[in-house]
Coordinates of C-alpha atoms in Angstrom, one line a residue:
X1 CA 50.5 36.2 120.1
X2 CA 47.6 34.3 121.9
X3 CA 44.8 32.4 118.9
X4 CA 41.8 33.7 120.1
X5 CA 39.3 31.0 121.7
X6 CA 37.0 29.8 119.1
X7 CA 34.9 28.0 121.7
X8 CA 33.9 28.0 125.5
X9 CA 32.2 26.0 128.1
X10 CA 31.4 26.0 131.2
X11 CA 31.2 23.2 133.9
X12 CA 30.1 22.9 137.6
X13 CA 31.2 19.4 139.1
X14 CA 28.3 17.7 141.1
X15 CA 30.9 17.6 144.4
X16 CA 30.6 19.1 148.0
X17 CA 31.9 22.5 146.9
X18 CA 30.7 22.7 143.3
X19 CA 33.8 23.6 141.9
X20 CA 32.8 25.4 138.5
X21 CA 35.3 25.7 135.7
X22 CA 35.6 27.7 132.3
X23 CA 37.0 25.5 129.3
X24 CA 38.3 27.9 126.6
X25 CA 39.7 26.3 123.2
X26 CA 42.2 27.8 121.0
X27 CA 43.3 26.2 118.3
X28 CA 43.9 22.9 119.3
X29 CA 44.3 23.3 123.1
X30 CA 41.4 23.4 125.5
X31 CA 42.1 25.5 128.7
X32 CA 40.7 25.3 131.8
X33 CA 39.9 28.6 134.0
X34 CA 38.8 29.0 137.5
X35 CA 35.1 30.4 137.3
X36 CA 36.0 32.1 140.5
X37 CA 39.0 33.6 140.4
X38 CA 40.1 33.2 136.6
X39 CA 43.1 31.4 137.2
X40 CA 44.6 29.1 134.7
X41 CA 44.3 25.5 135.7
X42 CA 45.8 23.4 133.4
X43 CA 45.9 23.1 129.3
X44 CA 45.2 19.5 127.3
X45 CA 46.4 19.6 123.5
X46 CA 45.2 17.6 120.6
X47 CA 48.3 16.7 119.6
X48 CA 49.2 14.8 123.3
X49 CA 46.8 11.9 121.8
X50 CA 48.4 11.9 118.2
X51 CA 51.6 10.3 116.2
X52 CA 54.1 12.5 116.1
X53 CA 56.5 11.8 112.9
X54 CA 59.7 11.8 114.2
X55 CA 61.9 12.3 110.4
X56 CA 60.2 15.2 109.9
X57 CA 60.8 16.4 106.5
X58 CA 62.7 13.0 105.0
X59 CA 61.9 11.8 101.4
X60 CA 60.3 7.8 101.3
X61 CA 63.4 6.8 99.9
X62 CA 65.3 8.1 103.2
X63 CA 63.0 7.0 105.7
X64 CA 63.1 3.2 103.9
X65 CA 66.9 2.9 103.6
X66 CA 67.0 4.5 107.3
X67 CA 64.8 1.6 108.4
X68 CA 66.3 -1.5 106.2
X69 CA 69.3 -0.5 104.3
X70 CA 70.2 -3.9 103.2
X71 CA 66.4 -3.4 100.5
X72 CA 68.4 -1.1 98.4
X73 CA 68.9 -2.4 95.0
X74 CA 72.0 -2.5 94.0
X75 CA 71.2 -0.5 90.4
X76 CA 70.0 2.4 92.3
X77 CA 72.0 4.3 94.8
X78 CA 71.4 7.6 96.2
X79 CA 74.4 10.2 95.4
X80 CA 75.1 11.6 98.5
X81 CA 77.4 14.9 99.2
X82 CA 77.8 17.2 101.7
X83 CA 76.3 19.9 99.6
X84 CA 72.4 18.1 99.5
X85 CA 72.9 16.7 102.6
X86 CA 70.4 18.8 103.9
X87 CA 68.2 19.1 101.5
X88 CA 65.4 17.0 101.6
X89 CA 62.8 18.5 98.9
X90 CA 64.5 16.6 96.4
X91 CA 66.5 13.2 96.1
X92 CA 69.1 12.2 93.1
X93 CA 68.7 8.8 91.8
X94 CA 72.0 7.5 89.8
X95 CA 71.2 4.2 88.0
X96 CA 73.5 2.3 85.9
X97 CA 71.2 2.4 82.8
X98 CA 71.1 5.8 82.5
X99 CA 71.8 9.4 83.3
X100 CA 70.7 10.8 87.0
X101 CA 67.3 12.0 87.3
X102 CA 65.7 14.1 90.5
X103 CA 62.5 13.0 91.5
X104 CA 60.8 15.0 93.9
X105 CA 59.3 14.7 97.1
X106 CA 56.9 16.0 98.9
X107 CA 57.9 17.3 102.8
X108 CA 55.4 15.4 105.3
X109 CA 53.9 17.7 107.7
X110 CA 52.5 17.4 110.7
X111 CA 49.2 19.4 111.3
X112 CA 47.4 19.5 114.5
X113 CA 43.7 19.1 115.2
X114 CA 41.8 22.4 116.0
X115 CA 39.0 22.1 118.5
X116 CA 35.9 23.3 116.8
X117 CA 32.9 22.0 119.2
X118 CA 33.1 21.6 123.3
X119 CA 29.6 19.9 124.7
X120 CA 29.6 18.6 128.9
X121 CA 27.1 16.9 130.5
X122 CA 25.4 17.7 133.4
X123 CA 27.5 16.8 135.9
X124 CA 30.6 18.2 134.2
X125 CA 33.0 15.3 134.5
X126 CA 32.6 14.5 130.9
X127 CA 33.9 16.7 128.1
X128 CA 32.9 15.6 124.5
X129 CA 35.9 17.4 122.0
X130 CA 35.5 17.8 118.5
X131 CA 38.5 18.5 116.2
X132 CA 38.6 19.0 113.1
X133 CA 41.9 17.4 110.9
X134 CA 41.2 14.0 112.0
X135 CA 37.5 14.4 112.3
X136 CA 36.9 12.7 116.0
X137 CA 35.2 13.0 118.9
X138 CA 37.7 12.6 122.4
X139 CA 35.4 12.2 125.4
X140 CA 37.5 13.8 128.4
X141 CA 37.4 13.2 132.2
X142 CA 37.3 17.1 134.2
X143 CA 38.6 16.4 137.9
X144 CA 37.7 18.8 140.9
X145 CA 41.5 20.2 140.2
X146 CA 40.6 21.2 136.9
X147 CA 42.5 18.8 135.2
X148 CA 42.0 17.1 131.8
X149 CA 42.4 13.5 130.9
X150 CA 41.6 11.8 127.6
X151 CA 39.1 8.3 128.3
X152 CA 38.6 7.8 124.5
X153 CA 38.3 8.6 120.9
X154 CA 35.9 8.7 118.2
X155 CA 34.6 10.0 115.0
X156 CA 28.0 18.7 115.1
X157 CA 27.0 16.2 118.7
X158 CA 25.7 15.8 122.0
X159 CA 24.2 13.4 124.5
X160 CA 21.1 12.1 124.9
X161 CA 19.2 12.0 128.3
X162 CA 20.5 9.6 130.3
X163 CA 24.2 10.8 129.1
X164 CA 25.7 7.5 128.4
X165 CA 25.5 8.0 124.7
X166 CA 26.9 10.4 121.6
X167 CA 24.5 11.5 119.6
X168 CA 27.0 12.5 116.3
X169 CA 26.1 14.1 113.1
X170 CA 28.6 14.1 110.1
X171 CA 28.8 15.8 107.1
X172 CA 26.3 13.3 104.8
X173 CA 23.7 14.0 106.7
X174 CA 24.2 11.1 108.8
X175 CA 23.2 10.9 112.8
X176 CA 25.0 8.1 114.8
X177 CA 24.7 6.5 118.2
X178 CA 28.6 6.1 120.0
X179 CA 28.8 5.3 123.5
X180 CA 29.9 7.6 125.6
X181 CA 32.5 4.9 128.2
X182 CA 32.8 2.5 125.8
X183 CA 33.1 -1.2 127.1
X184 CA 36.7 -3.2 127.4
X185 CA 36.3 -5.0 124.3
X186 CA 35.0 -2.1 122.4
X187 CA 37.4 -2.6 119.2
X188 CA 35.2 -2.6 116.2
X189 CA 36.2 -4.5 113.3
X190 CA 39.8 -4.8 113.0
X191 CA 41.5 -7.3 110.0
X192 CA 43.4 -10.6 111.4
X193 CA 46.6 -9.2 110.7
X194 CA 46.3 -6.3 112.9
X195 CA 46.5 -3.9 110.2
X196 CA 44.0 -1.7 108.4
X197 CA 41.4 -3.1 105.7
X198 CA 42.9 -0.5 103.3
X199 CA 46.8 -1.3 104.1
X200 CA 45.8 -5.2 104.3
X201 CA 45.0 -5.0 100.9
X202 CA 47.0 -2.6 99.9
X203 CA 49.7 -4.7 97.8
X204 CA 46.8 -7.0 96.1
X205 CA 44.9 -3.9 94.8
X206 CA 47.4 -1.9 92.8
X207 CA 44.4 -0.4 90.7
X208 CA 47.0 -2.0 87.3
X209 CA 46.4 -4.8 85.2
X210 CA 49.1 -6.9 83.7
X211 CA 50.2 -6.7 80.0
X212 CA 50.1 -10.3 79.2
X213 CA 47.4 -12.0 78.6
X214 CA 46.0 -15.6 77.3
X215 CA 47.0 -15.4 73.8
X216 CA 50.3 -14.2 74.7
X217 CA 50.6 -17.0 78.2
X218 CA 50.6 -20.7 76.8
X219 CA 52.2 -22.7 79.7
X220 CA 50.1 -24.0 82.8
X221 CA 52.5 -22.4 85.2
X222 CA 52.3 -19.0 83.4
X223 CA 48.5 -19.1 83.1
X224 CA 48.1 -19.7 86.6
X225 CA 50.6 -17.0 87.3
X226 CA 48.8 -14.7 85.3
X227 CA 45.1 -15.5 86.6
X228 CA 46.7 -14.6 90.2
X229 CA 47.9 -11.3 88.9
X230 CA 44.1 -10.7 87.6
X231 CA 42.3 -11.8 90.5
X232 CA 44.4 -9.8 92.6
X233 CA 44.1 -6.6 90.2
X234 CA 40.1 -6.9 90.0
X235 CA 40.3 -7.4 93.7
X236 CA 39.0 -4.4 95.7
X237 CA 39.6 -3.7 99.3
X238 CA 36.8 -3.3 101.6
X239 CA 35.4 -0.3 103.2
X240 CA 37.0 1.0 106.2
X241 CA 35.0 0.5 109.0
X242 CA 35.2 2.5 112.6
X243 CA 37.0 0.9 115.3
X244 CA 34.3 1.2 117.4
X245 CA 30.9 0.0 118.2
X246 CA 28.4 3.2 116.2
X247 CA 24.6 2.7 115.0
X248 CA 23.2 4.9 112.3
X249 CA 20.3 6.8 113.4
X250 CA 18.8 9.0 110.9
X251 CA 20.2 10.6 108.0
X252 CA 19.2 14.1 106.0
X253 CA 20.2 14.6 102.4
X254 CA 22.5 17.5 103.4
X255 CA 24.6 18.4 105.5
X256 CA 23.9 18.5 109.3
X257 CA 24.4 22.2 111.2
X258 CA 22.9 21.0 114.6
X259 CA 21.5 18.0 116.7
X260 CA 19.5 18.2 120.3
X261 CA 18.2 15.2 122.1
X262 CA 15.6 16.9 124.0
X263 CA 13.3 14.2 126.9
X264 CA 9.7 14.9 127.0
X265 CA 6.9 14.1 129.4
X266 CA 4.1 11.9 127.8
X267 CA 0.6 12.6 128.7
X268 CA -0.7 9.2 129.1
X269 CA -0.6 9.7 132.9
X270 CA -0.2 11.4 135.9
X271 CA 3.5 10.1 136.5
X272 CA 3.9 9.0 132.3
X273 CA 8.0 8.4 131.4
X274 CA 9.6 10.5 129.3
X275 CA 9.8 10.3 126.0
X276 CA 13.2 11.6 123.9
X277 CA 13.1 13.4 120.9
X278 CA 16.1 13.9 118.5
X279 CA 15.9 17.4 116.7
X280 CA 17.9 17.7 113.8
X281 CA 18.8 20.9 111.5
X282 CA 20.6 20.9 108.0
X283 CA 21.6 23.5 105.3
X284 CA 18.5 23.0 102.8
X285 CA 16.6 25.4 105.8
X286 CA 15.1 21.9 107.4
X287 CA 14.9 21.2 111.3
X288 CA 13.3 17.3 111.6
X289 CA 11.7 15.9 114.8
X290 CA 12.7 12.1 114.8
X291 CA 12.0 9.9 117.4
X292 CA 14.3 8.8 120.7
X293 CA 16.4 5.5 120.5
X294 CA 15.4 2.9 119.0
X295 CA 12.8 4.7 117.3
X296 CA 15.1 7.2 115.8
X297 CA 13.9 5.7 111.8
X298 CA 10.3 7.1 112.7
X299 CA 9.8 10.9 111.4
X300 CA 7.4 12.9 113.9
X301 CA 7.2 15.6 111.6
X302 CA 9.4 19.3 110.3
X303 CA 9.7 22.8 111.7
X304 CA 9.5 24.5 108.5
X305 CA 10.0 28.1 108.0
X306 CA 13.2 29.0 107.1
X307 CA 14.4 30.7 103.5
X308 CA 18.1 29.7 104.6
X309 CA 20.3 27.1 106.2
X310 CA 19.7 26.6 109.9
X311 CA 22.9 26.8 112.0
X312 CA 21.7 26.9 115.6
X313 CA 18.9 25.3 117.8
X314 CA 18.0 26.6 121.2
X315 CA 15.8 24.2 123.8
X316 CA 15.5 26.3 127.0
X317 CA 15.1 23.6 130.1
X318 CA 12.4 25.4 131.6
X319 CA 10.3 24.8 128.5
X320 CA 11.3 21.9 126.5
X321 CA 8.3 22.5 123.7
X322 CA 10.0 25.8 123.0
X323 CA 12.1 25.7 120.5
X324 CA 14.5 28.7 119.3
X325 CA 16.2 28.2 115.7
X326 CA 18.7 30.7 113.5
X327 CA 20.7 30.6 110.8
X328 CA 21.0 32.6 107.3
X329 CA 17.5 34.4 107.8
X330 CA 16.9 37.8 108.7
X331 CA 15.1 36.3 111.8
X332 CA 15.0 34.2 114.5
X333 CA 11.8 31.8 114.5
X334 CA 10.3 30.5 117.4
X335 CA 8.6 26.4 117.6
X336 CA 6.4 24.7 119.5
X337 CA 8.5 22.2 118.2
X338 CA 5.8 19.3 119.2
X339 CA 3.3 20.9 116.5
X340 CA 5.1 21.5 114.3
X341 CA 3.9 25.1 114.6
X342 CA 5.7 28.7 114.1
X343 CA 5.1 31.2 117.3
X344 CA 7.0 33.9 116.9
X345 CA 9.7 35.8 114.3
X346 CA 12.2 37.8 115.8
X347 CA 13.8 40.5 113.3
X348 CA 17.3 40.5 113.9
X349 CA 19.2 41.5 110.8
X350 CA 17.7 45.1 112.0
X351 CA 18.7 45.0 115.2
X352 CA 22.5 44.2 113.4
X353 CA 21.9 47.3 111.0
X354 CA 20.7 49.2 114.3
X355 CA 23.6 48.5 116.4
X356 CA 26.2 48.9 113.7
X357 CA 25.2 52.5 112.9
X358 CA 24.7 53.2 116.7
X359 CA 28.6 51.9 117.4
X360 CA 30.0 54.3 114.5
X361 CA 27.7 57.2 116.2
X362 CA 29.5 56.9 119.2
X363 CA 33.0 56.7 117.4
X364 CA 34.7 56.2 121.2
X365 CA 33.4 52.5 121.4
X366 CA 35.5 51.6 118.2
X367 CA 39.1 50.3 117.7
X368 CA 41.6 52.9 116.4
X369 CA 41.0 52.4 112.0
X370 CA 37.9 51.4 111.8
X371 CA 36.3 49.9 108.7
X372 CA 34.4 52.4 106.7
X373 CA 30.9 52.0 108.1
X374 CA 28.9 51.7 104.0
X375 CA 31.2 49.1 103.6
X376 CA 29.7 47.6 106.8
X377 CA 26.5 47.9 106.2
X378 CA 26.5 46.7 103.4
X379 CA 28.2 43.3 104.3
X380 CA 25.8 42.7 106.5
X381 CA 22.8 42.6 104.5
X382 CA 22.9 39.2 105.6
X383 CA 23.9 37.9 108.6
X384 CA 24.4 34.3 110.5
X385 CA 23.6 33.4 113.7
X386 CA 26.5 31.6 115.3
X387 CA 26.0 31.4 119.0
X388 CA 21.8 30.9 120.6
X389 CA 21.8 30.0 124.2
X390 CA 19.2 30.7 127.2
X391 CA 19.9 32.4 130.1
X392 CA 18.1 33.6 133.5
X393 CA 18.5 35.2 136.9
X394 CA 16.2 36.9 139.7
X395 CA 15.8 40.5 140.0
X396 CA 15.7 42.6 143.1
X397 CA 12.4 41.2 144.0
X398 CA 13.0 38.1 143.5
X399 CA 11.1 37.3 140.1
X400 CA 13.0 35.2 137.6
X401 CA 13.5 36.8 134.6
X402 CA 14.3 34.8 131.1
X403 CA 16.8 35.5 128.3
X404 CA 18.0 34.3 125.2
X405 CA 21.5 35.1 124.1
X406 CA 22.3 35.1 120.6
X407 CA 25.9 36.2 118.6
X408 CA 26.2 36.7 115.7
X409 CA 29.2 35.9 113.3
X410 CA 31.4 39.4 112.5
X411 CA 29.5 41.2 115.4
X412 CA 31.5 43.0 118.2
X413 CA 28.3 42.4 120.2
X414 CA 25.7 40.2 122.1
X415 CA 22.0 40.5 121.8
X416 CA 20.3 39.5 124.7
X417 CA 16.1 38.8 124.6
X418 CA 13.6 38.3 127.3
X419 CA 11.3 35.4 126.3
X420 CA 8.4 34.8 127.8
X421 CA 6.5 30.9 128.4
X422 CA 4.6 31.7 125.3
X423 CA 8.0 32.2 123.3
X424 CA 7.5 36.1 123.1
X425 CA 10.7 37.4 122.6
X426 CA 11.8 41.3 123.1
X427 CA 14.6 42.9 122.7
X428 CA 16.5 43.7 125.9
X429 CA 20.4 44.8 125.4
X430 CA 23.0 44.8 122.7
X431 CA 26.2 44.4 124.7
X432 CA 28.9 46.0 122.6
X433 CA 32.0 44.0 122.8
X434 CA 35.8 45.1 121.7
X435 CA 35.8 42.4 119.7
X436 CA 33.7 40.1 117.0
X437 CA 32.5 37.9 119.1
X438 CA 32.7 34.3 117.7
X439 CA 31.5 32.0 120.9
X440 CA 29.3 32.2 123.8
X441 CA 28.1 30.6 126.7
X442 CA 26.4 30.2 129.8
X443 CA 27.2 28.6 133.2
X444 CA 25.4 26.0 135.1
X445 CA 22.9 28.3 137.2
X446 CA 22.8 30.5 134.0
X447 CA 23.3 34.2 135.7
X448 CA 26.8 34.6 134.0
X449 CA 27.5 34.7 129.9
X450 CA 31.0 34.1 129.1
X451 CA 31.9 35.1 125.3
X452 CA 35.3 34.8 123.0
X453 CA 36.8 37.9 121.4
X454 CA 38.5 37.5 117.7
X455 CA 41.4 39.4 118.8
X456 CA 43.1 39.1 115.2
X457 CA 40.5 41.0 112.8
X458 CA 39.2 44.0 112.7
X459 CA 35.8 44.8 114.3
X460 CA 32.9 44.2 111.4
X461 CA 35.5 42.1 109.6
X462 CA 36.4 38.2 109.0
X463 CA 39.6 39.4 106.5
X464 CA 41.1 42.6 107.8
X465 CA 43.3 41.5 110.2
X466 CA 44.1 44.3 113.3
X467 CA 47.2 46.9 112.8
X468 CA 49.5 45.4 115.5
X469 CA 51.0 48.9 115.7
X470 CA 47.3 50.1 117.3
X471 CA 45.5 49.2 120.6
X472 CA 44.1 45.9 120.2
X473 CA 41.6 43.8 121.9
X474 CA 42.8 43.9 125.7
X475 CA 41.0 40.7 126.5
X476 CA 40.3 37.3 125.0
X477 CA 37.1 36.6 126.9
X478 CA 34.1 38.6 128.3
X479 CA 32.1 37.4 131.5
X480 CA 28.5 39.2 131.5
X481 CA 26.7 38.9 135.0
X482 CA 23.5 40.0 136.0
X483 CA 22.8 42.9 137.9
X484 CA 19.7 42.0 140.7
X485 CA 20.5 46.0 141.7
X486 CA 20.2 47.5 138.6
X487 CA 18.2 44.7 136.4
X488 CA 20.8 44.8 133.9
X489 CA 23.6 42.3 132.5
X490 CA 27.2 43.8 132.9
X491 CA 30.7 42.7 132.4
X492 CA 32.0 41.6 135.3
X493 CA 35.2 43.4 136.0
X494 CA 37.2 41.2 138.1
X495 CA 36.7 37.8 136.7
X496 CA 37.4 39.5 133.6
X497 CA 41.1 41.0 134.6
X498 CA 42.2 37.7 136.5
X499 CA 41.5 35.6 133.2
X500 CA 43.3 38.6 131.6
X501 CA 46.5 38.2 134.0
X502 CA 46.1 34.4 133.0
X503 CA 46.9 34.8 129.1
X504 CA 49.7 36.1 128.5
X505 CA 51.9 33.0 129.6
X506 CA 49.7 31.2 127.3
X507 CA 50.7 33.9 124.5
X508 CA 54.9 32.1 124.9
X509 CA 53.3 28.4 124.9
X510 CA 51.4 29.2 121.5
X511 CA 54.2 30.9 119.8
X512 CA 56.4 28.0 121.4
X513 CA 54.4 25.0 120.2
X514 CA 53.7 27.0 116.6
X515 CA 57.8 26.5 115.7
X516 CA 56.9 22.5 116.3
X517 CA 53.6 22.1 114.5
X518 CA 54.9 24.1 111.0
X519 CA 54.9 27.9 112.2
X520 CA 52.2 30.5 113.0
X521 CA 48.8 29.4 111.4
X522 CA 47.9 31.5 108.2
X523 CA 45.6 34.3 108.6
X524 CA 43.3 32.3 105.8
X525 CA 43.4 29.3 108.1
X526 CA 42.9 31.2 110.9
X527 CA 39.6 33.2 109.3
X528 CA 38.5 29.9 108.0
X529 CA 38.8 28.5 112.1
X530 CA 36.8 31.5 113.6
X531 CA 34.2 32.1 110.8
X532 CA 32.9 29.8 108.0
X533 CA 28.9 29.9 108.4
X534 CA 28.4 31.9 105.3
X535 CA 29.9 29.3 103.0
X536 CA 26.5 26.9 104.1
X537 CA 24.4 30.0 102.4
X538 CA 23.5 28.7 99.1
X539 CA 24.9 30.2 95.8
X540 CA 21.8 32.0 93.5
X541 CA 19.4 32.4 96.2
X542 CA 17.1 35.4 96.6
X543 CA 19.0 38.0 99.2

């Protein structure tokens, strides 16, 4: 069975033809779809760029005689027999002092990476890949082929302006600078010996303290001896720093949910430079303006408005003093971020209750056992925005019409808004989807939407997974286009089946590659991949 995609992307490369690509990341692949016909390109895995241990499943003892045997004491000698030859959980130790005794070992096992973030820049030949395991960022290279190739690695993110920089936020609150092609003799700080700080000092700083001490020690050789073993005890190593060149930016007292670098243009004059702005959203309900590089120490001021943590931010191009923020709240808020000031609230825990009770109404729209819908409603007294992005495209007549799209976590559905340049926002569509939809997107020019389908749970649920004996989710991924004819956004059928022809070889790689990396991934992991926003919501505040 195919992981569904927990996050999508789409490029256009700045060439002669403007190839344009969909990137769709599942689990700890990233695939790369035609945008035009929904062919399968190629596929880049996580685990390409990492260590793969080759005794999988040996004890420490094993794996150190297998390397030196000639270490081994000569009091302690493994007893080996046919019958726990295979066995590698456990180890029996034979001494000559004593009876045998078992010690037990743990099994090292290799866990991949999942992608959990996917951010390009503007000219789509650089991919910026979060994972999760080992907690880096990979910056990719996209060809016009569609083909991935990792340029480097590093430690929620995106660019700033000029796109030669990786803006990075971490889970202390903590915003830091990283280049985005770092230099030749980008190495950091690495120890003499070539080795980590940590394993450099590894043998010196055993955390014990010897038994003797000077009233026991009277000889000069033992004393010196013993003030060796002290030093080295009391000796602590040094923090491990990051191979690579990073500057700390800014940093909030919680944890950081979303970062924008938005450029804006001064007023000084008629042709003034722009000026960058770093807008930054945590869990204590805060979104901070900070100044651009170098300035980013300087607070401008706070968007304050929200009861609950803050998960998304939304800076449409076409107005870049708009600013669109949702989270934990009932509503989305609308900025003029440069003030500091709140436009405009947008009920949409409503609008959730709304369309829940319309899609058990019409009974046809729903998956074969359903959830009962009180226990829906009920669930979903509060909600959490997980997907905000803008969107646009000319009707019949040529205007251009505005949108916001917006998905929310555990929602078969996406709400789609017209905004207008004061940051109005009205209702337009809820698109219902066969599955929760857990990612969304929009393409360069901004007329299509593509969206993820959770293809493992139940509709209205992040814990039930689907009866395999009943119709599931015949898709992975939704493509929305908009109609000029008709005004309206529809799925658009044919880009849809072609990326739907494309999965199913990618269903034997997953099961394939799950029987190398330590079997299918647990429906708890799996939940804890797709959904996880409601574990930012604080414990013992007002509902």
């Amino acid at each position: 069975m195919l992981y569904p995609f927990q996050c999508l992307l789409f490029c256009t490369l700045p060439t002669d033809d403007s190839p344009s690509f969909l990137l769709a990341a599942s689990r700890a692949s990233v695939h790369v779809f035609s945008a035009a016909n929904g062919t399968l390109l190629s596929t880049w895995r996580s685990s390409q760029n990492q260590a793969v241990i080759p005794e999988f499943g040996k004890s420490i003892e094993e794996r150190s005689e297998d390397q030196d045997p000639s270490n081994r004491s000569s009091k302690r000698q493994k007893k080996a027999s046919p019958d726990n030859a295979s066995d590698s959980s456990s180890a029996e130790i034979v001494t000559e002092d004593g009876p045998s005794r078992t010690r037990k070992s743990k099994k090292t096992k290799i866990t991949e990476s999942n992608v959990v973030n996917l951010v390009a820049t503007s000219d789509g030949q650089s991919i910026a890949v979060v994972t999760d395991e080992d907690k880096c960022v990979r910056v990719l290279r996209l060809d016009g082929k569609g083909r991935l190739q990792q340029l480097s690695q590093r430690q929620d993110f995106t660019f700033t302006p000029d796109e030669k920089t990786i803006l990075c936020g971490d889970k202390y609150g903590d915003v830091y600078a990283l280049p985005l092609n770092p230099a030749e003799n980008d190495t950091g700080h690495v120890s003499q010996s070539g080795a980590e700080p940590d394993e450099e000092h590894e043998a010196q700083a055993t955390g014990s303290f010897p038994s003797a001490s000077t009233r026991t020690v009277h000889t000069l050789r033992n004393r010196q001896a013993l003030k060796h073993q002290l030093d080295s005890a009391n000796k602590k190593p040094p923090p491990k720093t990051l191979a690579f060149n990073h500057q700390l930016l800014l940093g909030h007292v919680s944890l950081l949910t979303d970062v924008k670098c938005i450029a804006v243009a001064g007023e000084e004059s008629a042709h003034p430079p722009n000026r960058t702005f770093i807008i930054t959203a945590d869990r204590d309900e805060h979104i901070r303006i900070s100044r651009g590089m170098p300035q980013a120490h300087i607070i401008e001021g706070f968007c304050l408005g929200h009861k609950h943590f803050v998960s998304k931010l939304c800076v449409p191009s076409w107005n870049t003093r708009l600013l669109i923020s949702g989270g934990g709240d009932d509503h989305l808020l609308v900025w003029d971020w440069t003030a500091g000031h709140l436009l405009h609230r947008v009920n949409l825990q409503s609008l959730v209750m709304n369309h829940i009770n319309y899609r058990y109404a019409s009974s046809e729209l729903l998956n074969p056992d359903p959830i009962d819908q009180k226990i829906v409603l009920a669930s979903y007294k509060r909600i959490a925005v997980c997907g905000l992005y803008p969107a646009e495209a000319r009707n019949a007549v040529g205007e251009l019409r505005r949108y916001i799209a917006v998905a929310v976590e555990g929602i078969p559905a996406v709400f789609l808004f017209s905004i207008a340049d004061n940051g109005a926002m009205q209702q337009e569509a809820a698109i219902a989807t066969e599955g929760n939809v857990i990612s969304i997107t929009v393409s360069k020019n901004r007329d299509h939407i593509a969206y993820a389908i959770d293809t493992e749970h139940k509709q209205f649920s992040q814990s039930q997974l689907v009866d395999m004996d009943r119709p599931t989710p015949s898709a992975s991924i939704g493509i929305l286009s908009y109609s000029a004819m008709t005004g309206h956004w529809e799925h658009n059928v044919d880009l849809e089946q072609a990326i739907r022809l494309a999965t199913p070889n990618l269903s034997s790689r997953a099961s394939h590659v799950d029987q190398a990396f330590g079997g299918k991934m647990s429906s708890r992991d799996s939940a804890s991949l797709l959904y996880g926003l409601e574990n930012l919501r604080k414990r013992g505040q007002d509902e």
